[in-house]
Structure formats: structure tokens, C-alpha cells
């Protein structure tokens, strides 16, 4: 099969949980990602900042789940912030485990009221059977840990009551 395309980590982080009947909140959502920069130095010559890819995957996952109705640009009813608090990357080893911690919070954009907050810790492990090169295993585990975090957040948001 050869090496997979590593140029689009956001696609690999896309979460598509099975939701029975997602609750749609009216008015759209704006999404931002804050926190630490994640640089898997061993994977790329100059490292790579993952907040942009993480945001892209979070936006696509929320849209795909249909949790919010479309709002006009700049007039989103909700503000969702994902704050990357911790990311533990392995330096070497056969099994590469990456652990992440992300604080998610959603506020009503009209009055700033906190609607939902959850800290989600996730991890993913890749073994030599997943990829021969350790740096690729670490990279894949990073994507997997973020995907699990996004999936858990989408499931939690789907359980919120409707407007």
C-alpha cells in the first residue's frame, strides 16, 4: 500500500460518530482553537503546527453531525472554543502512544452564558504493524488521539437540549 498521504491531517482527524437523532441548535456556531502548539518534530523537518488542522477537523465533524443550523457569517449564535491543554508525544519506542487533553467550552454569543464545558482526555497507540517508521506511528497516533477527542465532544454536544 505504501505511505499514505500525510498532507491532510485534518481529513485523518475527522470524526463521524453515529448519532441517533442529533439535536439541532439554531443559529450556527463559530469555532476557535487555542492552547499549546503541537509540533511532532520527528515527523517533519521543521515541525508542524496542528491547531489549524485540528480546527478544520472539528469544524467538519460538527458540520457533518448536523448539530447546528446554518448561521450567516459573523452572526453565529454559539461560540465553541477547543483549548488544547496537553499533548504528550513519544520520543522513541515500538508502540507509540500519544495522549491529549482538550478543554471544550460553548457559550451563547448573545450574552456570554456558558452552555457546556467538558475536558476530554484521549490517547491513541500505534504499533509496528501499523507503520514501520516510528515517526509515522507517532504522527498517526497524534491524529487518532485528536479524532477520539473530537468524536467524544460531538457526542457530548449532541446530547445537549435543543433551544
Coordinates of N, CA and C in Angstrom, one line a residue:
X1 N 0.8 -1.2 0.0 CA 0.0 0.0 0.0 C 0.9 1.3 0.0
X2 N 2.1 1.2 0.6 CA 3.0 2.3 0.6 C 2.6 3.3 1.6
X3 N 3.2 4.5 1.6 CA 2.9 5.5 2.6 C 1.6 6.2 2.2
X4 N 0.9 6.6 3.2 CA -0.4 7.3 2.9 C -0.1 8.8 2.8
X5 N -1.1 9.5 2.3 CA -0.9 10.9 2.1 C -0.9 11.6 3.4
X6 N 0.2 12.2 3.8 CA 0.3 12.9 5.1 C 0.1 14.4 4.9
X7 N -0.4 14.8 3.8 CA -0.6 16.3 3.5 C -1.8 16.8 4.1
X8 N -2.8 16.0 4.6 CA -4.1 16.5 5.1 C -4.4 15.8 6.4
X9 N -3.8 16.2 7.5 CA -4.1 15.6 8.8 C -5.5 15.9 9.2
X10 N -6.1 17.0 8.8 CA -7.5 17.3 9.2 C -8.4 16.2 8.7
X11 N -8.2 15.7 7.5 CA -9.0 14.6 7.0 C -8.9 13.4 7.9
X12 N -7.7 13.1 8.3 CA -7.5 11.9 9.2 C -8.1 12.1 10.6
X13 N -8.3 13.4 11.0 CA -8.8 13.6 12.3 C -10.3 13.8 12.3
X14 N -11.0 13.7 11.1 CA -12.4 13.9 11.0 C -13.1 12.8 11.8
X15 N -14.0 13.2 12.7 CA -14.8 12.3 13.5 C -16.2 12.2 12.9
X16 N -16.7 11.0 12.8 CA -18.0 10.8 12.3 C -18.8 9.8 13.2
X17 N -19.1 10.2 14.4 CA -19.8 9.3 15.3 C -21.2 9.1 14.8
X18 N -21.7 7.9 15.1 CA -23.1 7.6 14.8 C -24.0 8.2 15.8
X19 N -24.8 9.2 15.4 CA -25.8 9.8 16.3 C -27.2 9.4 15.9
X20 N -28.0 9.0 16.9 CA -29.3 8.5 16.6 C -30.2 9.6 16.1
X21 N -30.3 10.7 16.7 CA -31.1 11.8 16.2 C -30.5 13.1 16.8
X22 N -29.5 13.7 16.1 CA -28.8 14.8 16.6 C -29.8 16.0 16.9
X23 N -29.6 16.7 18.0 CA -30.3 17.9 18.3 C -29.7 19.0 17.6
X24 N -30.5 19.7 16.8 CA -30.0 20.9 16.1 C -30.3 22.2 16.9
X25 N -29.2 22.9 17.1 CA -29.3 24.2 17.8 C -29.3 25.2 16.7
X26 N -30.2 26.1 16.8 CA -30.5 27.1 15.8 C -29.4 28.3 15.9
X27 N -29.0 28.8 14.7 CA -28.3 30.0 14.7 C -26.8 29.8 14.4
X28 N -26.3 28.7 14.1 CA -24.9 28.5 13.7 C -23.9 28.6 14.9
X29 N -22.7 28.2 14.6 CA -21.6 28.2 15.6 C -20.3 28.7 15.0
X30 N -19.6 29.5 15.8 CA -18.2 29.8 15.4 C -17.3 29.0 16.3
X31 N -16.2 28.5 15.7 CA -15.3 27.6 16.3 C -13.9 28.1 16.3
X32 N -13.2 28.1 17.5 CA -11.8 28.5 17.5 C -11.1 27.5 18.3
X33 N -9.8 27.4 18.1 CA -8.9 26.5 18.8 C -7.8 27.3 19.4
X34 N -7.5 27.1 20.7 CA -6.5 27.8 21.4 C -5.6 26.8 22.1
X35 N -4.6 27.3 22.8 CA -3.8 26.4 23.6 C -2.4 26.2 23.0
X36 N -1.8 25.1 23.5 CA -0.4 24.8 23.1 C -0.3 24.5 21.6
X37 N 0.9 24.8 21.1 CA 1.2 24.3 19.7 C 1.7 22.9 19.8
X38 N 1.3 22.1 18.8 CA 1.7 20.7 18.8 C 2.7 20.5 17.6
X39 N 3.9 20.3 17.9 CA 4.9 20.1 16.8 C 5.5 18.7 16.9
X40 N 5.1 17.8 16.1 CA 5.8 16.5 16.1 C 7.1 16.6 15.3
X41 N 8.2 17.1 16.0 CA 9.4 17.4 15.4 C 10.0 16.2 14.6
X42 N 9.8 15.0 15.1 CA 10.4 13.9 14.4 C 9.8 13.6 13.1
X43 N 8.6 14.1 12.8 CA 7.8 13.8 11.6 C 8.2 14.7 10.5
X44 N 8.3 16.0 10.8 CA 8.6 16.9 9.7 C 9.9 17.7 10.0
X45 N 10.6 18.0 9.0 CA 12.0 18.6 9.2 C 11.9 19.8 10.1
X46 N 10.9 20.7 9.9 CA 10.7 21.9 10.7 C 9.6 21.8 11.7
X47 N 9.0 20.6 11.8 CA 7.9 20.5 12.7 C 6.6 21.0 12.0
X48 N 5.5 20.8 12.7 CA 4.2 21.2 12.1 C 3.2 21.6 13.2
X49 N 2.6 22.7 13.0 CA 1.6 23.2 14.0 C 0.3 22.6 13.7
X50 N -0.3 22.0 14.7 CA -1.6 21.2 14.4 C -2.9 21.9 14.8
X51 N -2.8 23.1 15.3 CA -4.0 23.8 15.7 C -4.9 24.0 14.5
X52 N -4.4 24.4 13.4 CA -5.2 24.7 12.2 C -5.9 23.5 11.7
X53 N -5.1 22.4 11.6 CA -5.7 21.1 11.2 C -6.7 20.6 12.2
X54 N -6.5 20.7 13.5 CA -7.4 20.3 14.5 C -8.7 21.1 14.3
X55 N -8.6 22.4 14.1 CA -9.8 23.3 14.0 C -10.6 22.8 12.7
X56 N -9.9 22.6 11.6 CA -10.5 22.2 10.4 C -11.3 20.9 10.6
X57 N -10.7 19.9 11.3 CA -11.3 18.6 11.6 C -12.5 18.8 12.5
X58 N -12.4 19.7 13.5 CA -13.5 19.9 14.4 C -14.7 20.6 13.7
X59 N -14.4 21.6 12.9 CA -15.5 22.2 12.1 C -16.2 21.2 11.2
X60 N -15.4 20.5 10.5 CA -16.0 19.5 9.5 C -16.8 18.4 10.3
X61 N -16.3 18.0 11.5 CA -17.0 17.0 12.2 C -18.4 17.5 12.8
X62 N -18.3 18.7 13.3 CA -19.6 19.4 13.8 C -20.6 19.6 12.7
X63 N -20.1 20.0 11.5 CA -21.0 20.2 10.4 C -21.6 18.9 9.9
X64 N -20.7 17.9 9.8 CA -21.2 16.6 9.3 C -22.2 16.0 10.3
X65 N -22.1 16.2 11.6 CA -23.0 15.7 12.6 C -24.3 16.5 12.5
X66 N -24.4 17.6 11.9 CA -25.6 18.4 11.8 C -26.1 18.9 13.1
X67 N -25.2 19.3 14.0 CA -25.6 19.8 15.3 C -26.1 21.2 15.4
X68 N -25.7 22.0 14.4 CA -26.1 23.4 14.4 C -26.7 23.8 13.0
X69 N -27.8 24.6 13.0 CA -28.3 25.1 11.8 C -27.3 26.1 11.2
X70 N -27.4 26.4 10.0 CA -26.5 27.4 9.4 C -26.8 28.8 9.9
X71 N -25.8 29.5 10.2 CA -26.0 30.9 10.5 C -25.2 31.7 9.5
X72 N -25.6 33.0 9.4 CA -24.9 33.8 8.5 C -23.5 34.1 9.0
X73 N -22.6 34.4 8.1 CA -21.2 34.7 8.5 C -21.1 35.8 9.5
X74 N -20.5 35.6 10.6 CA -20.3 36.7 11.6 C -21.5 36.8 12.6
X75 N -22.5 36.0 12.4 CA -23.7 36.1 13.3 C -24.0 34.8 14.0
X76 N -23.0 34.0 14.3 CA -23.2 32.8 14.9 C -23.8 32.9 16.3
X77 N -24.7 32.1 16.6 CA -25.4 32.2 17.9 C -24.5 31.6 19.0
X78 N -23.7 30.6 18.7 CA -22.8 29.9 19.7 C -21.4 30.1 19.4
X79 N -20.5 30.1 20.4 CA -19.1 30.1 20.3 C -18.5 28.9 20.9
X80 N -17.9 28.1 20.2 CA -17.2 26.8 20.7 C -15.7 27.1 20.6
X81 N -15.1 26.9 21.8 CA -13.7 27.0 21.9 C -13.1 25.7 22.3
X82 N -12.1 25.2 21.6 CA -11.4 24.0 22.0 C -10.0 24.4 22.4
X83 N -9.6 24.3 23.7 CA -8.3 24.7 24.2 C -7.4 23.5 24.4
X84 N -6.4 23.3 23.6 CA -5.5 22.2 23.7 C -4.6 22.4 24.9
X85 N -4.8 21.7 26.0 CA -4.1 21.9 27.2 C -2.8 21.1 27.3
X86 N -2.9 19.8 26.8 CA -1.7 19.0 26.9 C -1.7 18.0 25.7
X87 N -0.5 17.7 25.3 CA -0.3 16.7 24.2 C 1.1 16.0 24.5
X88 N 1.1 14.8 24.8 CA 2.3 14.0 25.2 C 2.7 13.2 24.0
X89 N 3.8 13.5 23.4 CA 4.3 12.8 22.2 C 5.4 11.9 22.6
X90 N 5.5 10.7 22.1 CA 6.6 9.8 22.4 C 7.8 10.2 21.7
X91 N 9.0 9.9 22.3 CA 10.2 10.3 21.6 C 10.8 9.1 20.8
X92 N 10.5 7.9 21.4 CA 11.0 6.7 20.7 C 10.2 5.5 21.3
X93 N 10.4 4.3 20.6 CA 9.7 3.1 21.1 C 9.1 2.3 20.0
X94 N 8.7 1.1 20.3 CA 8.0 0.3 19.4 C 6.5 0.7 19.3
X95 N 5.8 0.7 20.4 CA 4.4 1.2 20.4 C 4.5 2.7 20.7
X96 N 3.9 3.5 19.9 CA 3.8 4.9 20.0 C 2.5 5.3 20.5
X97 N 2.4 5.9 21.8 CA 1.2 6.3 22.4 C 1.2 7.8 22.5
X98 N 0.2 8.5 22.0 CA 0.0 9.9 22.2 C -1.2 10.2 23.0
X99 N -1.0 11.1 24.0 CA -2.1 11.4 24.9 C -2.4 12.9 24.7
X100 N -3.7 13.3 24.7 CA -4.1 14.7 24.5 C -5.1 15.0 25.6
X101 N -5.2 16.3 25.9 CA -6.2 16.8 26.8 C -6.7 18.1 26.2
X102 N -8.0 18.2 26.0 CA -8.6 19.4 25.3 C -9.8 19.8 26.2
X103 N -9.8 21.1 26.5 CA -11.0 21.7 27.2 C -11.9 22.3 26.2
X104 N -13.1 21.8 26.1 CA -14.1 22.4 25.2 C -15.1 23.2 26.0
X105 N -15.5 24.3 25.5 CA -16.5 25.2 26.1 C -17.3 25.8 25.0
X106 N -18.6 25.9 25.3 CA -19.5 26.5 24.3 C -20.3 27.6 25.1
X107 N -20.4 28.8 24.5 CA -21.1 29.9 25.1 C -22.1 30.4 24.1
X108 N -23.1 31.1 24.7 CA -24.1 31.8 23.9 C -23.5 33.1 23.5
X109 N -23.4 33.3 22.2 CA -22.7 34.5 21.7 C -23.5 35.8 22.1
X110 N -24.8 35.7 22.4 CA -25.5 36.9 22.7 C -25.2 37.4 24.1
X111 N -25.1 36.6 25.1 CA -24.9 37.0 26.5 C -23.7 36.5 27.1
X112 N -22.9 35.6 26.5 CA -21.7 35.0 27.0 C -21.9 33.9 28.0
X113 N -23.2 33.5 28.2 CA -23.5 32.4 29.1 C -22.9 31.1 28.7
X114 N -22.2 30.5 29.7 CA -21.6 29.2 29.4 C -22.7 28.1 29.3
X115 N -22.8 27.4 28.2 CA -23.8 26.4 27.9 C -23.2 25.0 28.2
X116 N -22.0 24.8 27.9 CA -21.4 23.5 28.0 C -19.9 23.6 28.2
X117 N -19.3 22.8 29.0 CA -17.9 22.7 29.2 C -17.5 21.2 29.5
X118 N -16.5 20.8 28.9 CA -16.0 19.4 29.1 C -14.5 19.3 28.8
X119 N -13.8 18.7 29.7 CA -12.4 18.4 29.5 C -12.3 16.9 29.0
X120 N -11.7 16.7 27.9 CA -11.7 15.4 27.3 C -10.2 15.0 27.1
X121 N -9.9 13.9 27.8 CA -8.6 13.3 27.6 C -8.7 12.1 26.7
X122 N -7.8 12.0 25.8 CA -7.8 10.9 24.8 C -6.4 10.4 24.5
X123 N -6.3 9.2 24.1 CA -5.0 8.7 23.6 C -5.2 7.7 22.5
X124 N -4.1 7.5 21.8 CA -4.1 6.5 20.7 C -2.7 5.9 20.6
X125 N -2.7 4.6 20.3 CA -1.4 3.9 20.2 C -1.3 3.3 18.9
X126 N -0.1 3.4 18.3 CA 0.2 2.7 17.0 C 1.4 1.8 17.2
X127 N 1.3 0.6 16.6 CA 2.3 -0.4 16.8 C 3.1 -0.6 15.5
X128 N 4.2 -1.3 15.5 CA 5.0 -1.5 14.3 C 4.2 -2.2 13.2
X129 N 3.1 -2.9 13.5 CA 2.3 -3.5 12.4 C 1.4 -2.4 11.7
X130 N 1.3 -1.2 12.3 CA 0.6 -0.1 11.7 C 1.5 0.7 10.7
X131 N 2.7 0.8 11.1 CA 3.7 1.5 10.2 C 5.1 1.1 10.7
X132 N 6.0 1.0 9.8 CA 7.4 0.6 10.1 C 8.1 1.7 10.8
X133 N 8.0 2.9 10.3 CA 8.7 4.1 10.8 C 8.1 4.6 12.0
X134 N 8.9 4.8 13.1 CA 8.4 5.3 14.3 C 7.8 6.7 14.3
X135 N 8.3 7.5 13.4 CA 7.8 8.9 13.3 C 6.4 8.9 12.7
X136 N 6.1 8.0 11.8 CA 4.8 7.8 11.2 C 3.8 7.3 12.2
X137 N 4.3 6.3 13.0 CA 3.4 5.8 14.1 C 3.0 6.9 15.0
X138 N 4.0 7.7 15.4 CA 3.7 8.8 16.3 C 2.7 9.8 15.7
X139 N 2.9 10.1 14.5 CA 2.1 11.1 13.7 C 0.6 10.5 13.6
X140 N 0.5 9.2 13.3 CA -0.8 8.6 13.2 C -1.5 8.5 14.6
X141 N -0.7 8.3 15.6 CA -1.3 8.2 17.0 C -1.8 9.6 17.4
X142 N -1.1 10.7 17.0 CA -1.5 12.0 17.3 C -2.8 12.3 16.6
X143 N -2.9 12.0 15.3 CA -4.2 12.2 14.6 C -5.3 11.3 15.3
X144 N -5.0 10.1 15.7 CA -6.0 9.3 16.3 C -6.5 9.8 17.6
X145 N -5.6 10.3 18.4 CA -6.0 10.9 19.7 C -6.8 12.1 19.5
X146 N -6.5 13.0 18.6 CA -7.4 14.1 18.3 C -8.7 13.7 17.8
X147 N -8.7 12.7 16.9 CA -10.0 12.2 16.4 C -10.9 11.7 17.5
X148 N -10.4 11.0 18.4 CA -11.1 10.5 19.5 C -11.7 11.6 20.4
X149 N -10.9 12.6 20.6 CA -11.3 13.8 21.4 C -12.5 14.5 20.7
X150 N -12.3 14.7 19.4 CA -13.4 15.4 18.6 C -14.7 14.6 18.6
X151 N -14.5 13.3 18.4 CA -15.7 12.4 18.4 C -16.4 12.5 19.8
X152 N -15.7 12.4 20.9 CA -16.3 12.5 22.2 C -17.0 13.8 22.4
X153 N -16.4 14.9 21.9 CA -17.0 16.2 22.0 C -18.3 16.3 21.2
X154 N -18.3 15.8 20.0 CA -19.5 15.8 19.2 C -20.6 15.0 19.8
X155 N -20.3 13.9 20.4 CA -21.3 13.1 21.1 C -21.9 13.8 22.3
X156 N -21.0 14.5 23.0 CA -21.5 15.3 24.2 C -22.4 16.4 23.7
X157 N -22.0 17.1 22.7 CA -22.8 18.3 22.2 C -24.1 17.8 21.6
X158 N -24.2 16.6 21.1 CA -25.4 16.0 20.5 C -26.4 15.8 21.6
X159 N -25.9 15.6 22.9 CA -26.8 15.3 24.0 C -27.3 16.6 24.6
X160 N -26.9 17.7 24.2 CA -27.4 19.0 24.8 C -28.8 19.2 24.4
X161 N -29.6 19.8 25.3 CA -31.0 20.1 24.9 C -31.2 21.1 23.8
X162 N -32.2 21.0 23.0 CA -32.4 22.0 21.9 C -32.8 23.3 22.5
X163 N -32.7 24.3 21.6 CA -33.1 25.7 22.0 C -34.5 25.7 22.6

